[in-house]
Short mmCIF file of C-alpha atoms and ligand atoms in Angstrom, two decimals:
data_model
loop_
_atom_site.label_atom_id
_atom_site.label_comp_id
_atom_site.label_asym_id
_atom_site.label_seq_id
_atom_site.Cartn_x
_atom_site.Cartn_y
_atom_site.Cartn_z
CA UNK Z 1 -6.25 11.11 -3.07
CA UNK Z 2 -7.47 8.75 -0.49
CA UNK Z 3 -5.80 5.38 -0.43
CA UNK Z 4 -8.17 2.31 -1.67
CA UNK Z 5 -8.83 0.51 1.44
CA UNK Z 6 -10.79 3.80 2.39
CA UNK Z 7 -13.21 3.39 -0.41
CA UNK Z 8 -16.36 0.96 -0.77
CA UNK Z 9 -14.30 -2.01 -1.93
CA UNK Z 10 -13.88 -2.87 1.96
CA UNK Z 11 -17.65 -3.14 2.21
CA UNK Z 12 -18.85 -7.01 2.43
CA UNK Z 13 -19.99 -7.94 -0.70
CA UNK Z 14 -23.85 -9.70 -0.61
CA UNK Z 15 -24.37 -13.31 -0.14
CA UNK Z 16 -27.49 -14.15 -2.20
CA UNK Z 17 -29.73 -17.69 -1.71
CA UNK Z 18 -29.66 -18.98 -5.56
CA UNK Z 19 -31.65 -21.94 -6.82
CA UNK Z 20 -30.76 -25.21 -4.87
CA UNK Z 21 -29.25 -28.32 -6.28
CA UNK Z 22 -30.59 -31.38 -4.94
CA UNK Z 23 -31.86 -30.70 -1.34
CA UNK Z 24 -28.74 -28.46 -0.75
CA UNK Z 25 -29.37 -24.99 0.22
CA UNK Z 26 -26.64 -22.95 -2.56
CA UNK Z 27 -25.45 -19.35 -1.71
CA UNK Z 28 -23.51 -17.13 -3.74
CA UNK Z 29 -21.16 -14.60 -2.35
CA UNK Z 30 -20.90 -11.79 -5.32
CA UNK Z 31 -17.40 -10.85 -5.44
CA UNK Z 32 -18.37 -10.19 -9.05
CA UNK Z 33 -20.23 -7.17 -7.62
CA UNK Z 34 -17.42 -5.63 -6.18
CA UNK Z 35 -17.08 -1.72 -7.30
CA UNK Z 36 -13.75 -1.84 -8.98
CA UNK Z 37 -13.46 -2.39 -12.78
CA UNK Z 38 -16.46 -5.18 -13.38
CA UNK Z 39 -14.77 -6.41 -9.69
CA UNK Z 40 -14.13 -10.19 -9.02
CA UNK Z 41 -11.56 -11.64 -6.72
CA UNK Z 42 -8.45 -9.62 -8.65
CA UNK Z 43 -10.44 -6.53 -7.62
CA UNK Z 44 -9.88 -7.56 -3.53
CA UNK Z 45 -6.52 -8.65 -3.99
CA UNK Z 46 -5.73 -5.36 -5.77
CA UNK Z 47 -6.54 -3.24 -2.89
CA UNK Z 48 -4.26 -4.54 -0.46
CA UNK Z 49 -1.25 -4.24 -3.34
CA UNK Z 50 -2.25 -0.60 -4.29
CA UNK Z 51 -2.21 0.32 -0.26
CA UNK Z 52 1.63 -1.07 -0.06
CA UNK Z 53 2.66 0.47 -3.21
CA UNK Z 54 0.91 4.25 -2.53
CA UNK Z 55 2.73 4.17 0.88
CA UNK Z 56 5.70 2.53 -0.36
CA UNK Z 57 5.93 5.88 -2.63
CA UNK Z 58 6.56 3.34 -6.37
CA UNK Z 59 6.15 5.14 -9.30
CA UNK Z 60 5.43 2.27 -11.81
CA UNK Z 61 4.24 -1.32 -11.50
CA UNK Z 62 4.84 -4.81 -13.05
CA UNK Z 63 2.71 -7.49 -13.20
CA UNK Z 64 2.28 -10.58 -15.52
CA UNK Z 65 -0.69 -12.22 -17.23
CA UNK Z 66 -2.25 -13.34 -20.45
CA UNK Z 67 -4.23 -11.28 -23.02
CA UNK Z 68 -8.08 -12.74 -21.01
CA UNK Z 69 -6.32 -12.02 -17.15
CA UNK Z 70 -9.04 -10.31 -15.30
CA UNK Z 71 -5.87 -9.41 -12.82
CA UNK Z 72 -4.22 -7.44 -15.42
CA UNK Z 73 -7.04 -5.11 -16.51
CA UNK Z 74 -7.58 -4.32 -12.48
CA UNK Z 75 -3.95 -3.59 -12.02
CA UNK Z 76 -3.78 -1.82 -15.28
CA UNK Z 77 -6.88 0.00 -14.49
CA UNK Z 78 -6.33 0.95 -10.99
CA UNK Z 79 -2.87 2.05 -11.80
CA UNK Z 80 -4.52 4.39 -14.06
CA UNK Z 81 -6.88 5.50 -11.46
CA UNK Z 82 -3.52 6.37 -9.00
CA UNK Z 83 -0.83 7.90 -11.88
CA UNK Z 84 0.77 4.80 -11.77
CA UNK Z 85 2.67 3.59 -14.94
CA UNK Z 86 1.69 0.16 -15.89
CA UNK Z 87 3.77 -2.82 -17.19
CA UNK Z 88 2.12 -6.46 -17.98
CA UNK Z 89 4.76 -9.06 -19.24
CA UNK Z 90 2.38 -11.08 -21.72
CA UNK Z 91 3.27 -14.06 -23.60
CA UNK Z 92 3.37 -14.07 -27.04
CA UNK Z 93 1.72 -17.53 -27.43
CA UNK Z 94 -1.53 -17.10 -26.45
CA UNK Z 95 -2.13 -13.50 -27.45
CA UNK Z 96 -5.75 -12.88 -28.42
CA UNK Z 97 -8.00 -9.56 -28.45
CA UNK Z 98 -10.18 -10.19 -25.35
CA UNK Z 99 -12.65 -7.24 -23.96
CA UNK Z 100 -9.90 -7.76 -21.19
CA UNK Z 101 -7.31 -7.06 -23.68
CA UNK Z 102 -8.74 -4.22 -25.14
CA UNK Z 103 -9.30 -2.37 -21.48
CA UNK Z 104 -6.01 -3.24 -20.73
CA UNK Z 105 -4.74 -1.32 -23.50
CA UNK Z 106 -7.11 1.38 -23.31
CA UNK Z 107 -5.65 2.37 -19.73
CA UNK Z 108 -2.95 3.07 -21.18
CA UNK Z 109 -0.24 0.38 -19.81
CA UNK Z 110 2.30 -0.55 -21.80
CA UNK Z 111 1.97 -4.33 -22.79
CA UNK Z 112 5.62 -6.42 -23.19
CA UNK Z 113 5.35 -9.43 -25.42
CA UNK Z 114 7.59 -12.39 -24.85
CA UNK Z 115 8.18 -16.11 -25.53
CA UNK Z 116 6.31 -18.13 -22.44
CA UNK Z 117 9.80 -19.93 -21.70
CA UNK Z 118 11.42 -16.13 -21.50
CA UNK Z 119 8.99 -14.50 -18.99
CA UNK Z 120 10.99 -14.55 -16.01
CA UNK Z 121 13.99 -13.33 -17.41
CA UNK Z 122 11.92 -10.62 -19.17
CA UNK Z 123 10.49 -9.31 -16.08
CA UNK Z 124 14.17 -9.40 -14.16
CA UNK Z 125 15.47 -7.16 -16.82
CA UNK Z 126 12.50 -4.69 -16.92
CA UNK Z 127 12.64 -4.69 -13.70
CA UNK Z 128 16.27 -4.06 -13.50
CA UNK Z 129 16.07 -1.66 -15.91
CA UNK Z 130 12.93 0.77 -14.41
CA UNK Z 131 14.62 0.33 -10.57
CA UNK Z 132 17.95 2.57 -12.62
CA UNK Z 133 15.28 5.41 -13.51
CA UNK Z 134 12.01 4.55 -11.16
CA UNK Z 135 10.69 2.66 -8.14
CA UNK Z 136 9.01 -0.30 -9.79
CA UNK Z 137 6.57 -2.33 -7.89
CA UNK Z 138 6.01 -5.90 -8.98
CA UNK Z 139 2.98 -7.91 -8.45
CA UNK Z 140 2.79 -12.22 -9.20
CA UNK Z 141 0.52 -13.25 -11.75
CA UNK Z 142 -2.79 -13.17 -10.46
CA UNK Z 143 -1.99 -11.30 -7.50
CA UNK Z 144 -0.30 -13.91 -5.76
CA UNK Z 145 1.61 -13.80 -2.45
CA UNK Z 146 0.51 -13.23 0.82
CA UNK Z 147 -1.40 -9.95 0.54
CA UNK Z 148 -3.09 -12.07 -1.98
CA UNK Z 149 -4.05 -14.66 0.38
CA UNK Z 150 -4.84 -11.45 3.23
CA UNK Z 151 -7.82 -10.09 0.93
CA UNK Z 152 -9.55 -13.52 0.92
CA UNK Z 153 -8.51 -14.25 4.68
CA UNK Z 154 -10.65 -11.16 5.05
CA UNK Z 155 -13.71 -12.43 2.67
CA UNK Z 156 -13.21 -15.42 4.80
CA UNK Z 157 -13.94 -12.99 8.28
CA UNK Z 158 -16.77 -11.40 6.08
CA UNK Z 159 -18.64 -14.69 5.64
CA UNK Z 160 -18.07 -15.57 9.45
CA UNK Z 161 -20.09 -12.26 10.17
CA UNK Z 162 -22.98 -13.07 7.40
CA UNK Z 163 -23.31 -16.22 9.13
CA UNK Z 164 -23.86 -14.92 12.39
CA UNK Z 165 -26.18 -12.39 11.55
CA UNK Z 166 -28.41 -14.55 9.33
CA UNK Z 167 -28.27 -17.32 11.67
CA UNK Z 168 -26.77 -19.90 8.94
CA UNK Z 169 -23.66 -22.14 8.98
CA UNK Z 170 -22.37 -23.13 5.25
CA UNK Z 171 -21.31 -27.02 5.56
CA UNK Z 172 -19.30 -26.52 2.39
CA UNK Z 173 -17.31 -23.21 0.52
CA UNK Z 174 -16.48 -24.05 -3.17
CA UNK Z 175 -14.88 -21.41 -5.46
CA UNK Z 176 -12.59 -21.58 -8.61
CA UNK Z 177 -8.98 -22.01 -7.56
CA UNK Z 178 -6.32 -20.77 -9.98
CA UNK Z 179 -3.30 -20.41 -8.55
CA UNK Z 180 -4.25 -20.52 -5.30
CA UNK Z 181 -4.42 -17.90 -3.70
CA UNK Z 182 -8.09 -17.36 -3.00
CA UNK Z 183 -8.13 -20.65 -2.12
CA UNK Z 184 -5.41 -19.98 0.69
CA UNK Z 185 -6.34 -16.77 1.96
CA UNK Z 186 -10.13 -18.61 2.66
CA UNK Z 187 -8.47 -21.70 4.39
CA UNK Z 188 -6.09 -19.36 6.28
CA UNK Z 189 -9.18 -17.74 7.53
CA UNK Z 190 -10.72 -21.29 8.78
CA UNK Z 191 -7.15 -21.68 10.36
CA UNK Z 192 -6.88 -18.64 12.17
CA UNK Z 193 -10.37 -18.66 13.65
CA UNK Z 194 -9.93 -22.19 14.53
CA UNK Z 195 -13.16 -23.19 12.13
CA UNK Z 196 -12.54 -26.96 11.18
CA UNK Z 197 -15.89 -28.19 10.72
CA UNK Z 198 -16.74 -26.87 7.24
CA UNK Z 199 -14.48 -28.07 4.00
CA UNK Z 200 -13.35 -25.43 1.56
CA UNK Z 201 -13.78 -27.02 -1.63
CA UNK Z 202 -11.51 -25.34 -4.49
CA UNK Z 203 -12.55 -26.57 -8.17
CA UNK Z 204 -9.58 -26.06 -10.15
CA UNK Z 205 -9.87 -24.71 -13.54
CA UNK Z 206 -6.53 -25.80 -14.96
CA UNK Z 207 -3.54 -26.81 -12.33
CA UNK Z 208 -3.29 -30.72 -11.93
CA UNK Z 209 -2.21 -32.45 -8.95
CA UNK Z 210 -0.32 -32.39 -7.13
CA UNK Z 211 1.48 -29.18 -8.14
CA UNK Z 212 -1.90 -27.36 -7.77
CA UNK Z 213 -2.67 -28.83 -4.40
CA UNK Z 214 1.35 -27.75 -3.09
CA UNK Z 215 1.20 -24.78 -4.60
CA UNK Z 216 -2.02 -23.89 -2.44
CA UNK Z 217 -0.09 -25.75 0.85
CA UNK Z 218 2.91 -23.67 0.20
CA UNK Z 219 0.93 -20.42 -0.16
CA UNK Z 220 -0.97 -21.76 2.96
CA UNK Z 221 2.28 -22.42 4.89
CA UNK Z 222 3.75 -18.74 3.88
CA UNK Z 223 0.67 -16.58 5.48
CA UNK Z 224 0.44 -18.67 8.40
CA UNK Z 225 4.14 -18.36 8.79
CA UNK Z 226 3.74 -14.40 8.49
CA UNK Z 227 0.95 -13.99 10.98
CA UNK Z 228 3.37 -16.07 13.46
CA UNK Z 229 0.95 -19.12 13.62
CA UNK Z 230 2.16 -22.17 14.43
CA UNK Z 231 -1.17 -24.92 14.95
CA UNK Z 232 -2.21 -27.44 12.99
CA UNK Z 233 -3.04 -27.19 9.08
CA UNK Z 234 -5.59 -28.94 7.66
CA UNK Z 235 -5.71 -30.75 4.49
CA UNK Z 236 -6.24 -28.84 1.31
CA UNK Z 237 -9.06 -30.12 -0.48
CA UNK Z 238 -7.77 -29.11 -4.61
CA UNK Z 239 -9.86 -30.96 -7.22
CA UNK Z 240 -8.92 -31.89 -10.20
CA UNK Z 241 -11.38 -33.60 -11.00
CA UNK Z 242 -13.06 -30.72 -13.53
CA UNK Z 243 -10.22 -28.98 -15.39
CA UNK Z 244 -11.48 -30.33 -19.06
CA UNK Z 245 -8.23 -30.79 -20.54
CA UNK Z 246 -6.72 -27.20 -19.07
CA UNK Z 247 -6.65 -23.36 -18.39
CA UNK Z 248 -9.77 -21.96 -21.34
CA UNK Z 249 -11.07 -25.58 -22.14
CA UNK Z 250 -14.48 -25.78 -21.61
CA UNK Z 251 -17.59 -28.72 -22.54
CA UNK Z 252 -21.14 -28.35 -23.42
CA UNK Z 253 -22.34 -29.19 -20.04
CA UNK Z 254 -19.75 -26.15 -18.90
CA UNK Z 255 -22.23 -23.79 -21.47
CA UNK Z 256 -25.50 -25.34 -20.05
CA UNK Z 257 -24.59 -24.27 -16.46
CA UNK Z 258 -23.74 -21.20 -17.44
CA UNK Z 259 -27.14 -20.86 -19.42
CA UNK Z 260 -29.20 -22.09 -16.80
CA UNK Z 261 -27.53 -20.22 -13.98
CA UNK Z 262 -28.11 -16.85 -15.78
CA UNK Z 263 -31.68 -17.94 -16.79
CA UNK Z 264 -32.49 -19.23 -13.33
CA UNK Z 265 -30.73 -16.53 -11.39
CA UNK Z 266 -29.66 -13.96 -13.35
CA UNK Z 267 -26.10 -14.13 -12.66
CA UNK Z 268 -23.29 -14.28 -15.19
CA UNK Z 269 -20.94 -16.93 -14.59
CA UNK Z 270 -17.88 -17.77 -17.82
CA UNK Z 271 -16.42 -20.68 -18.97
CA UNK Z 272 -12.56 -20.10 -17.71
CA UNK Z 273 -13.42 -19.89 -13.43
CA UNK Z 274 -16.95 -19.48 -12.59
CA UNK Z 275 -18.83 -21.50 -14.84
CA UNK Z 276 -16.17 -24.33 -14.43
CA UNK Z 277 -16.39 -24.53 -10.91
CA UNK Z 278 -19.94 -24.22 -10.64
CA UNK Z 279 -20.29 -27.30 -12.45
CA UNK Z 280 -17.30 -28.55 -10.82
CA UNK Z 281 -18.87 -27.82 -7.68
CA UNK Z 282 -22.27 -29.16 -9.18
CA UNK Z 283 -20.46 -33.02 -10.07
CA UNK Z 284 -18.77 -33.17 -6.61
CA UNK Z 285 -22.09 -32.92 -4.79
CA UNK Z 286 -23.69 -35.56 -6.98
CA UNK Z 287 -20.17 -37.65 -6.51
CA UNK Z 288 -19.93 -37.52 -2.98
CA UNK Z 289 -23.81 -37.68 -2.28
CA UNK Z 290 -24.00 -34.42 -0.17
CA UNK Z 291 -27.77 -33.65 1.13
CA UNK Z 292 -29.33 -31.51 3.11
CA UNK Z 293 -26.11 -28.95 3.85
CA UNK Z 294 -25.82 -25.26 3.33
CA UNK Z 295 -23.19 -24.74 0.55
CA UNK Z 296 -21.20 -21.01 -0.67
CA UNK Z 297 -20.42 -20.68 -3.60
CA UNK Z 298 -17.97 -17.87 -4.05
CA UNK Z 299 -18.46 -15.49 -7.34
CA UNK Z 300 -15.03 -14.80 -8.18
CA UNK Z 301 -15.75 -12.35 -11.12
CA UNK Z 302 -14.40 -12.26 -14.69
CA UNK Z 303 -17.35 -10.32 -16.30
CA UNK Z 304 -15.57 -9.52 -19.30
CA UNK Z 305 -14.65 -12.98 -19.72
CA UNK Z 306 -18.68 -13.90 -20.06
CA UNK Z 307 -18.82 -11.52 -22.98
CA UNK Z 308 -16.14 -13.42 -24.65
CA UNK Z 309 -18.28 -16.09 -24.31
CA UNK Z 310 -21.42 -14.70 -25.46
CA UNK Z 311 -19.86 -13.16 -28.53
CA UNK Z 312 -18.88 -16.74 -29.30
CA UNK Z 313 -22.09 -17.69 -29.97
CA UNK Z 314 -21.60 -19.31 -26.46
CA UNK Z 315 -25.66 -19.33 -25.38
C1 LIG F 401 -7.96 -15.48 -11.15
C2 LIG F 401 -9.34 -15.97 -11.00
C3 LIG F 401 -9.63 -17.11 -10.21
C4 LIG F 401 -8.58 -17.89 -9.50
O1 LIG F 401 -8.10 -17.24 -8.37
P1 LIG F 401 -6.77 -17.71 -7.65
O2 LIG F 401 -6.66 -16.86 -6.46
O3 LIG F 401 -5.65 -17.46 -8.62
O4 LIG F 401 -6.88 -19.15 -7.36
C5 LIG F 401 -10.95 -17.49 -10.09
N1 LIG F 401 -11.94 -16.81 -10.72
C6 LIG F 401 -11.69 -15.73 -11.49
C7 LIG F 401 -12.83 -15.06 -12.17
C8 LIG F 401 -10.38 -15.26 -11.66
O5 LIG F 401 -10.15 -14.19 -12.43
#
């Protein structure tokens, strides 16, 4: 079978002129629309784990999320695509039947249940356990690490080439920042191809600062560190400013954006990443007064999450 980074998911995904806000110009690059399992940014990261662990020869992979984690139903599902028996440390807390939930399951990974405050140690002894019998792989929540933060340096070179060909500069890229990672891989990108005009803008959906902010810097820090760059960093720009009291919290003008964006544009955004940050990203221009500028938005996916909402009675 080939190995992933052969198939379409290495083709740029489309950057599409939306409805503007204001007299700003708003883009959307669809990483929604990428060909993997309803796609989004868990989708890129995935790739560039599934092409260690296929040449790595690992029979089994472990990864960690909660019963909505768009990361977990990509690794589950593309370790069902590649033989690959699946593992996702879940806490016990939190678990609800999600549409992500239910593909998770339906892939056939096997889901471990534990205590929030007993994940780590869970994962060291399954881990401990499989590497007796197998050659487990295991993968940070959300796809974190540095071949986390490679996939999005790469977005990052994909939206360099868009530009050039279309003959537009984006002033501003916001996206939703979660752990960081995205976030990192598209500043890393600015770093590396010495790009310091434009501010990359991540909206977080439930970190506070400043852990969310370091957490970025160190991720930051660890990929430049890799590639054997040693420059200047710039500084991060995390908001906090929008997380409406944490990680699934949403408001009423959260549901209105979503709403109007689908209405307007025809594009699903949900209420735990996109639909946060694109109000997020909405408030900060109003805030700061931004005019006139050509401003990315960056679809980070989490379809399944948008039928949550809808089946909430959410429109
Ligand atoms: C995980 C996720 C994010 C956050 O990405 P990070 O790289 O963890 O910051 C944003 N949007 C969606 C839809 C996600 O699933």
């Amino acid at each position: 079978m080939d190995l992933p980074q052969k198939n379409s998911l290495f083709k740029p995904t489309i950057i599409e002129q939306i409805s503007s806000l204001g007299d700003n110009c708003i883009f959307v690059k669809r990483d929604d629309l990428l060909p993997f399992s309803f796609g989004g940014n868990k989708a890129r990261k995935a790739v560039y784990f599934f092409d260690e662990i296929l040449r790595g020869g690992y029979d089994s992979v472990v990864t960690y999320g909660s019963s909505s984690s768009n990361h977990c139903r990509v690794i589950a599902n593309m370790a069902c695509k590649y033989g690959l028996i699946c593992y996702i440390v879940s806490p016990e807390e939190e678990y609800t039947e999600t549409f992500n939930s239910i593909l998770v399951k339906s892939f056939g990974a096997k889901i471990v249940k534990a205590p929030l405050d007993e994940i780590s140690q869970t994962i060291d002894a399954l881990m401990n356990d499989l590497s007796k019998i197998s050659k487990p792989y295991f993968i940070q929540g959300g796809g974190h690490g540095n071949l986390g933060t490679k996939a999005y340096v790469d977005a990052y070179n994909e939206i360099c080439d868009w530009e050039k060909e279309n003959h537009i500069y984006f002033d501003y890229i916001f996206h939703a920042s979660g752990t960081g990672t995205t976030q990192a891989g598209l500043v890393c990108g600015a770093v590396l191809k010495g790009d310091n005009k434009r501010q990359i803008v991540g909206i977080s959906i439930a970190r506070p600062n400043p852990r969310g902010k370091q957490v970025v810097e160190q991720s930051v820090q660890d990929y430049l560190e890799s590639v054997n760059y040693d420059g200047e960093v710039p500084n991060i720009i995390f908001d906090d400013s929008y997380i409406c009291g944490g990680y699934g919290k949403h408001t009423p003008e959260i549901k209105e954006t979503i709403h109007q964006m689908l209405c307007q544009n025809g594009i699903p955004l949900n209420a735990t990443y996109t639909g946060k940050a694109f109000w997020g990203m909405t408030e900060f221009i109003k805030k700061n007064n931004i005019k006139n500028k050509n401003i990315l938005f960056v679809h980070t996916g989490g379809s399944p999450l948008f039928f949550n909402d809808i089946k909430e009675k959410f429109l």
